[in-house]
Amino acid sequence: MAKSVPMVRDWQLNRLKGRDFIDFADYTPAELEYLLNLAETIKEKQKKGEMYQPLLGKTLGMFFTKASTRTRVSFEVGMFQLGGHALFLSGSDTQIGRGEPISDTARVMSRYVDGIMIRTFGHDDVVELAEHADIPVINALTDLHHPCQVLADILTLKEYKGKLQGLTVAYVGDGNNMANSWIQAAPKFGLNMRVATPTGYECDPAVVEQTKKFAKEYGTELVFTNDPVEAVQGADLVYTDVWASMGQEAEQEERVQKFADYQVNEALCSHAKPDYLFMHCLPAHRGEEVTAEIIDGPHSVIFDEAENRLHVQKAILAATLG
């Protein structure tokens, strides 16, 4: 049986101020539960039209070297709604794109803005940025992790199921950044996790070993398989992502062939619980990793999931910059 997650007391909340949000490894279950609860509170305030602006006068520098729709809009809108300002910085518009050391950029930006959000390819770049910055750094996506998305996914799951403890999540497809963040976060929320990938496309080995320790510590199930039916059997949530992410376009045809048996369709989902949910981080390729019947069907909650990016990221911003 999974351990219950302890609640964060008020005097503990200051531990999140000034903290980076790079992945889930350094966050305790209690701290993650606090972020989820804060996101729920912020969302409720917004629905009621109540003002909540803990970041008045603060600025977030947003670095992008990967294209974005949801990430840019949700962070920019989120900072505005929290009373702050977001500054968009593309790779071609900054000196990083011309070879300036990341450490120099981090030191300079620390004197201009109150926090940095970065969406890029190399995870090591984000780690280096955080090491040299004196302000919070938020990982909005790297090739290794996508923690903001997974926290939004978990909030959506909690909203629909009313709980998290003991639920089973099935991830089917590429063992990419989404899968890595899911397996890292799941045990800390008391979730059982099953991942089905083709041979050669498994999750990052270092993250897998780390996650096995988390699952053992928190008493949750963690299964890695090449059989999508095994993963989906009795699942509360079925999750997938594109087969070829940004930067992998040259592998598209090869991946389509190797992932053919990993499509999320009605036949596969018939093995999940009758009231299962379907999620996808978007953008999706209907007819590839998921059929239109599933992604547009009654079990799909993809747009509620996408909306929750806004609320979760506002919670992260408020907690770390506020």
Short mmCIF file of C-alpha atoms in Angstrom, two decimals:
data_model
loop_
_atom_site.label_atom_id
_atom_site.label_comp_id
_atom_site.label_asym_id
_atom_site.label_seq_id
_atom_site.Cartn_x
_atom_site.Cartn_y
_atom_site.Cartn_z
CA MET A 1 0.00 0.00 0.00
CA ALA A 2 1.36 3.43 -0.94
CA LYS A 3 2.35 5.77 1.86
CA SER A 4 0.15 8.79 2.47
CA VAL A 5 1.68 12.15 1.56
CA PRO A 6 2.35 14.40 4.59
CA MET A 7 0.91 17.89 4.48
CA VAL A 8 3.23 20.90 4.38
CA ARG A 9 2.90 23.17 7.40
CA ASP A 10 2.92 26.95 6.99
CA TRP A 11 6.40 27.36 8.47
CA GLN A 12 7.78 24.99 5.83
CA LEU A 13 6.52 26.94 2.83
CA ASN A 14 9.45 29.32 2.75
CA ARG A 15 11.59 26.38 1.64
CA LEU A 16 10.13 26.77 -1.84
CA LYS A 17 10.96 30.47 -2.18
CA GLY A 18 14.04 30.88 -4.33
CA ARG A 19 14.04 27.20 -5.30
CA ASP A 20 14.68 25.97 -8.83
CA PHE A 21 12.11 23.70 -10.49
CA ILE A 22 14.26 21.53 -12.75
CA ASP A 23 12.72 18.10 -12.23
CA PHE A 24 10.97 16.18 -9.44
CA ALA A 25 14.06 14.59 -7.92
CA ASP A 26 14.76 17.25 -5.29
CA TYR A 27 11.16 17.89 -4.30
CA THR A 28 9.59 15.93 -1.45
CA PRO A 29 6.07 14.49 -1.71
CA ALA A 30 4.90 17.13 0.77
CA GLU A 31 6.32 19.97 -1.30
CA LEU A 32 4.76 18.61 -4.48
CA GLU A 33 1.44 18.21 -2.69
CA TYR A 34 1.69 21.84 -1.63
CA LEU A 35 2.24 22.97 -5.23
CA LEU A 36 -0.77 20.93 -6.33
CA ASN A 37 -2.94 22.40 -3.59
CA LEU A 38 -1.75 25.91 -4.43
CA ALA A 39 -2.61 25.33 -8.10
CA GLU A 40 -6.12 24.25 -7.08
CA THR A 41 -6.51 27.38 -4.94
CA ILE A 42 -5.25 29.68 -7.69
CA LYS A 43 -7.55 28.04 -10.22
CA GLU A 44 -10.55 28.46 -7.93
CA LYS A 45 -9.73 32.13 -7.37
CA GLN A 46 -9.51 32.69 -11.11
CA LYS A 47 -12.84 30.96 -11.74
CA LYS A 48 -14.42 33.27 -9.13
CA GLY A 49 -12.80 36.33 -10.66
CA GLU A 50 -10.76 37.00 -7.52
CA MET A 51 -7.48 38.89 -7.87
CA TYR A 52 -4.34 37.06 -6.75
CA GLN A 53 -1.16 39.01 -7.51
CA PRO A 54 1.77 37.93 -5.31
CA LEU A 55 4.28 38.83 -8.05
CA LEU A 56 3.52 42.54 -8.48
CA GLY A 57 6.53 44.28 -9.95
CA LYS A 58 8.41 41.06 -10.68
CA THR A 59 9.72 39.94 -14.08
CA LEU A 60 10.23 36.48 -15.54
CA GLY A 61 12.82 36.04 -18.27
CA MET A 62 11.64 33.34 -20.72
CA PHE A 63 14.31 31.65 -22.84
CA PHE A 64 13.13 29.61 -25.84
CA THR A 65 15.27 27.57 -28.22
CA LYS A 66 12.35 25.21 -28.97
CA ALA A 67 9.12 26.29 -30.64
CA SER A 68 6.13 26.61 -28.35
CA THR A 69 2.43 27.33 -28.16
CA ARG A 70 1.12 26.24 -24.75
CA THR A 71 4.33 26.91 -22.84
CA ARG A 72 4.82 30.49 -23.99
CA VAL A 73 1.16 31.49 -23.74
CA SER A 74 0.55 29.88 -20.35
CA PHE A 75 3.69 31.31 -18.71
CA GLU A 76 3.19 34.77 -20.20
CA VAL A 77 -0.49 34.90 -19.23
CA GLY A 78 0.32 33.37 -15.85
CA MET A 79 2.87 36.04 -14.96
CA PHE A 80 0.44 38.77 -16.05
CA GLN A 81 -2.36 37.33 -13.91
CA LEU A 82 0.00 37.08 -10.91
CA GLY A 83 0.77 40.78 -11.30
CA GLY A 84 4.18 40.38 -12.91
CA HIS A 85 5.72 40.71 -16.35
CA ALA A 86 7.11 38.08 -18.73
CA LEU A 87 9.94 38.83 -21.12
CA PHE A 88 10.18 36.58 -24.22
CA LEU A 89 13.74 35.77 -25.32
CA SER A 90 14.27 33.55 -28.36
CA GLY A 91 17.51 31.72 -29.04
CA SER A 92 18.23 33.89 -32.05
CA ASP A 93 17.72 37.10 -30.07
CA THR A 94 20.14 36.44 -27.20
CA GLN A 95 23.88 36.22 -26.86
CA ILE A 96 23.59 32.54 -25.87
CA GLY A 97 22.73 31.93 -29.52
CA ARG A 98 26.04 33.57 -30.46
CA GLY A 99 28.16 31.53 -28.09
CA GLU A 100 28.07 33.42 -24.79
CA PRO A 101 28.72 31.00 -21.89
CA ILE A 102 25.55 30.00 -20.09
CA SER A 103 27.22 30.89 -16.80
CA ASP A 104 27.72 34.50 -17.94
CA THR A 105 24.13 34.80 -19.09
CA ALA A 106 22.94 33.39 -15.75
CA ARG A 107 24.92 35.93 -13.74
CA VAL A 108 23.74 38.87 -15.84
CA MET A 109 20.09 37.82 -15.90
CA SER A 110 20.17 37.42 -12.12
CA ARG A 111 20.71 41.18 -11.91
CA TYR A 112 17.83 42.02 -14.27
CA VAL A 113 14.93 39.65 -13.60
CA ASP A 114 13.40 37.77 -10.67
CA GLY A 115 13.23 34.34 -12.27
CA ILE A 116 14.12 32.44 -15.44
CA MET A 117 11.98 30.00 -17.38
CA ILE A 118 13.74 28.02 -20.10
CA ARG A 119 12.50 25.67 -22.83
CA THR A 120 15.40 24.09 -24.67
CA PHE A 121 17.00 20.87 -25.91
CA GLY A 122 19.86 20.00 -23.57
CA HIS A 123 18.98 19.31 -19.95
CA ASP A 124 22.56 20.01 -18.90
CA ASP A 125 22.14 23.58 -20.14
CA VAL A 126 19.29 24.12 -17.69
CA VAL A 127 21.28 22.58 -14.85
CA GLU A 128 24.23 24.84 -15.65
CA LEU A 129 21.97 27.88 -15.84
CA ALA A 130 20.55 27.07 -12.41
CA GLU A 131 24.00 26.49 -10.92
CA HIS A 132 25.16 30.00 -11.84
CA ALA A 133 21.93 31.97 -11.42
CA ASP A 134 21.03 33.63 -8.12
CA ILE A 135 17.32 33.49 -8.98
CA PRO A 136 14.90 30.58 -9.47
CA VAL A 137 15.17 28.66 -12.75
CA ILE A 138 12.12 26.78 -14.04
CA ASN A 139 12.46 23.98 -16.56
CA ALA A 140 9.65 24.44 -19.07
CA LEU A 141 10.95 21.49 -21.16
CA THR A 142 14.18 19.77 -22.08
CA ASP A 143 14.89 16.58 -23.99
CA LEU A 144 15.19 14.78 -20.63
CA HIS A 145 12.32 16.18 -18.54
CA HIS A 146 9.02 18.05 -18.78
CA PRO A 147 7.98 18.55 -15.13
CA CYS A 148 5.51 21.42 -15.62
CA GLN A 149 3.44 19.30 -18.00
CA VAL A 150 3.38 16.28 -15.70
CA LEU A 151 2.35 18.37 -12.70
CA ALA A 152 -0.55 19.69 -14.80
CA ASP A 153 -1.42 16.12 -15.80
CA ILE A 154 -1.47 15.02 -12.17
CA LEU A 155 -3.69 17.94 -11.19
CA THR A 156 -6.13 16.92 -13.95
CA LEU A 157 -6.09 13.31 -12.78
CA LYS A 158 -6.86 14.39 -9.22
CA GLU A 159 -9.72 16.61 -10.38
CA TYR A 160 -11.40 13.77 -12.26
CA LYS A 161 -10.70 10.93 -9.83
CA GLY A 162 -10.91 12.80 -6.56
CA LYS A 163 -7.69 11.20 -5.34
CA LEU A 164 -4.25 10.06 -6.47
CA GLN A 165 -3.15 7.40 -4.02
CA GLY A 166 -3.26 3.92 -5.54
CA LEU A 167 -4.28 4.95 -9.08
CA THR A 168 -2.47 3.35 -12.01
CA VAL A 169 -1.00 5.34 -14.89
CA ALA A 170 -0.09 3.62 -18.18
CA TYR A 171 2.32 5.41 -20.49
CA VAL A 172 2.55 3.98 -24.02
CA GLY A 173 5.06 5.08 -26.65
CA ASP A 174 8.46 6.73 -26.67
CA GLY A 175 10.48 6.76 -23.45
CA ASN A 176 11.08 10.47 -23.86
CA ASN A 177 11.03 13.50 -21.56
CA MET A 178 7.35 12.98 -20.78
CA ALA A 179 7.90 9.38 -19.71
CA ASN A 180 10.97 10.33 -17.67
CA SER A 181 9.09 13.00 -15.74
CA TRP A 182 6.09 10.73 -15.22
CA ILE A 183 8.10 7.89 -13.70
CA GLN A 184 9.99 10.36 -11.52
CA ALA A 185 6.84 12.03 -10.18
CA ALA A 186 4.42 9.11 -9.88
CA PRO A 187 5.82 7.43 -6.75
CA LYS A 188 5.90 10.74 -4.88
CA PHE A 189 2.16 11.12 -5.45
CA GLY A 190 1.38 7.52 -4.53
CA LEU A 191 0.68 6.56 -8.16
CA ASN A 192 1.47 3.19 -9.70
CA MET A 193 3.29 3.55 -13.02
CA ARG A 194 3.59 1.27 -16.04
CA VAL A 195 5.58 2.20 -19.13
CA ALA A 196 5.41 0.35 -22.46
CA THR A 197 8.03 1.25 -25.07
CA PRO A 198 9.53 -0.47 -28.10
CA THR A 199 12.95 -2.04 -27.60
CA GLY A 200 15.60 0.64 -27.91
CA TYR A 201 13.26 3.48 -26.98
CA GLU A 202 13.14 3.02 -23.22
CA CYS A 203 13.30 5.76 -20.57
CA ASP A 204 16.63 7.25 -19.58
CA PRO A 205 18.56 4.56 -17.60
CA ALA A 206 19.73 6.97 -14.88
CA VAL A 207 16.19 8.25 -14.33
CA VAL A 208 14.89 4.67 -14.21
CA GLU A 209 17.34 3.70 -11.46
CA GLN A 210 16.50 6.84 -9.52
CA THR A 211 12.79 6.15 -9.88
CA LYS A 212 13.10 2.56 -8.70
CA LYS A 213 14.41 3.96 -5.41
CA PHE A 214 11.45 6.35 -5.20
CA ALA A 215 8.97 3.53 -5.88
CA LYS A 216 10.55 1.35 -3.20
CA GLU A 217 10.57 4.21 -0.69
CA TYR A 218 6.93 5.16 -1.25
CA GLY A 219 5.56 1.66 -1.82
CA THR A 220 4.24 2.08 -5.36
CA GLU A 221 4.28 -0.20 -8.39
CA LEU A 222 6.73 0.53 -11.21
CA VAL A 223 6.65 -1.64 -14.35
CA PHE A 224 8.66 -1.34 -17.57
CA THR A 225 7.57 -3.51 -20.47
CA ASN A 226 7.55 -3.82 -24.26
CA ASP A 227 3.91 -4.95 -24.17
CA PRO A 228 1.37 -2.10 -24.33
CA VAL A 229 -1.49 -4.40 -23.27
CA GLU A 230 0.38 -5.30 -20.08
CA ALA A 231 0.83 -1.61 -19.32
CA VAL A 232 -2.78 -0.61 -19.99
CA GLN A 233 -4.42 -3.56 -18.20
CA GLY A 234 -6.68 -2.10 -15.49
CA ALA A 235 -5.19 1.40 -15.82
CA ASP A 236 -6.96 4.52 -14.55
CA LEU A 237 -5.10 6.77 -16.98
CA VAL A 238 -3.74 6.01 -20.46
CA TYR A 239 -1.09 8.46 -21.65
CA THR A 240 0.88 8.87 -24.85
CA ASP A 241 3.02 11.38 -26.72
CA VAL A 242 4.22 11.89 -30.28
CA TRP A 243 6.54 9.24 -31.66
CA ALA A 244 9.08 11.76 -32.99
CA SER A 245 9.70 14.85 -30.88
CA MET A 246 11.26 18.13 -31.99
CA GLY A 247 14.76 17.43 -33.28
CA GLN A 248 13.88 13.86 -34.29
CA GLU A 249 12.14 14.68 -37.56
CA ALA A 250 14.75 12.73 -39.55
CA GLU A 251 13.71 9.56 -37.66
CA GLN A 252 10.00 9.98 -38.39
CA GLU A 253 9.57 7.18 -40.96
CA GLU A 254 11.64 4.70 -38.97
CA ARG A 255 9.76 5.50 -35.79
CA VAL A 256 6.37 5.12 -37.45
CA GLN A 257 7.31 1.55 -38.34
CA LYS A 258 8.75 0.65 -34.95
CA PHE A 259 5.91 2.23 -32.97
CA ALA A 260 3.06 0.81 -35.07
CA ASP A 261 2.01 -1.61 -32.32
CA TYR A 262 2.01 1.16 -29.71
CA GLN A 263 -0.86 3.22 -31.08
CA VAL A 264 -3.44 4.15 -28.45
CA ASN A 265 -6.71 2.99 -29.98
CA GLU A 266 -10.02 1.45 -28.92
CA ALA A 267 -8.61 -2.08 -28.96
CA LEU A 268 -5.77 -1.17 -26.61
CA CYS A 269 -7.91 0.97 -24.32
CA SER A 270 -10.46 -1.84 -23.93
CA HIS A 271 -7.96 -3.32 -21.46
CA ALA A 272 -8.07 -0.23 -19.22
CA LYS A 273 -10.70 0.39 -16.56
CA PRO A 274 -14.14 1.28 -17.95
CA ASP A 275 -13.84 4.81 -16.54
CA TYR A 276 -10.24 5.37 -17.66
CA LEU A 277 -8.99 8.81 -18.69
CA PHE A 278 -6.91 9.58 -21.76
CA MET A 279 -4.26 12.30 -21.79
CA HIS A 280 -1.75 13.68 -24.28
CA CYS A 281 0.61 16.62 -23.70
CA LEU A 282 -0.11 17.97 -27.21
CA PRO A 283 0.41 18.68 -30.02
CA ALA A 284 -0.94 15.31 -31.19
CA HIS A 285 -0.78 13.50 -34.49
CA ARG A 286 -4.21 11.94 -34.86
CA GLY A 287 -3.91 8.62 -36.65
CA GLU A 288 -0.33 8.06 -35.48
CA GLU A 289 0.26 7.67 -31.74
CA VAL A 290 -3.48 7.96 -31.03
CA THR A 291 -6.64 7.53 -33.08
CA ALA A 292 -9.20 10.31 -33.47
CA GLU A 293 -11.80 8.11 -31.75
CA ILE A 294 -9.75 8.14 -28.56
CA ILE A 295 -8.39 11.69 -28.48
CA ASP A 296 -11.78 13.17 -29.37
CA GLY A 297 -13.75 10.59 -27.42
CA PRO A 298 -15.54 10.63 -24.04
CA HIS A 299 -12.51 9.47 -22.05
CA SER A 300 -10.24 12.24 -23.34
CA VAL A 301 -9.51 15.18 -21.02
CA ILE A 302 -6.76 16.76 -23.11
CA PHE A 303 -8.12 20.30 -23.07
CA ASP A 304 -8.70 20.38 -19.31
CA GLU A 305 -5.16 19.01 -19.07
CA ALA A 306 -3.85 21.80 -21.31
CA GLU A 307 -5.68 24.46 -19.27
CA ASN A 308 -4.10 23.17 -16.08
CA ARG A 309 -0.65 24.08 -17.42
CA LEU A 310 -1.64 27.68 -16.65
CA HIS A 311 -2.73 27.00 -13.07
CA VAL A 312 0.16 24.70 -12.17
CA GLN A 313 2.76 27.07 -13.57
CA LYS A 314 1.21 29.98 -11.69
CA ALA A 315 1.60 27.91 -8.53
CA ILE A 316 5.26 27.20 -9.32
CA LEU A 317 5.90 30.87 -10.07
CA ALA A 318 4.11 32.09 -6.94
CA ALA A 319 5.88 29.59 -4.70
CA THR A 320 9.39 30.10 -6.05
CA LEU A 321 9.38 33.79 -6.97
CA GLY A 322 6.83 35.06 -4.43
#
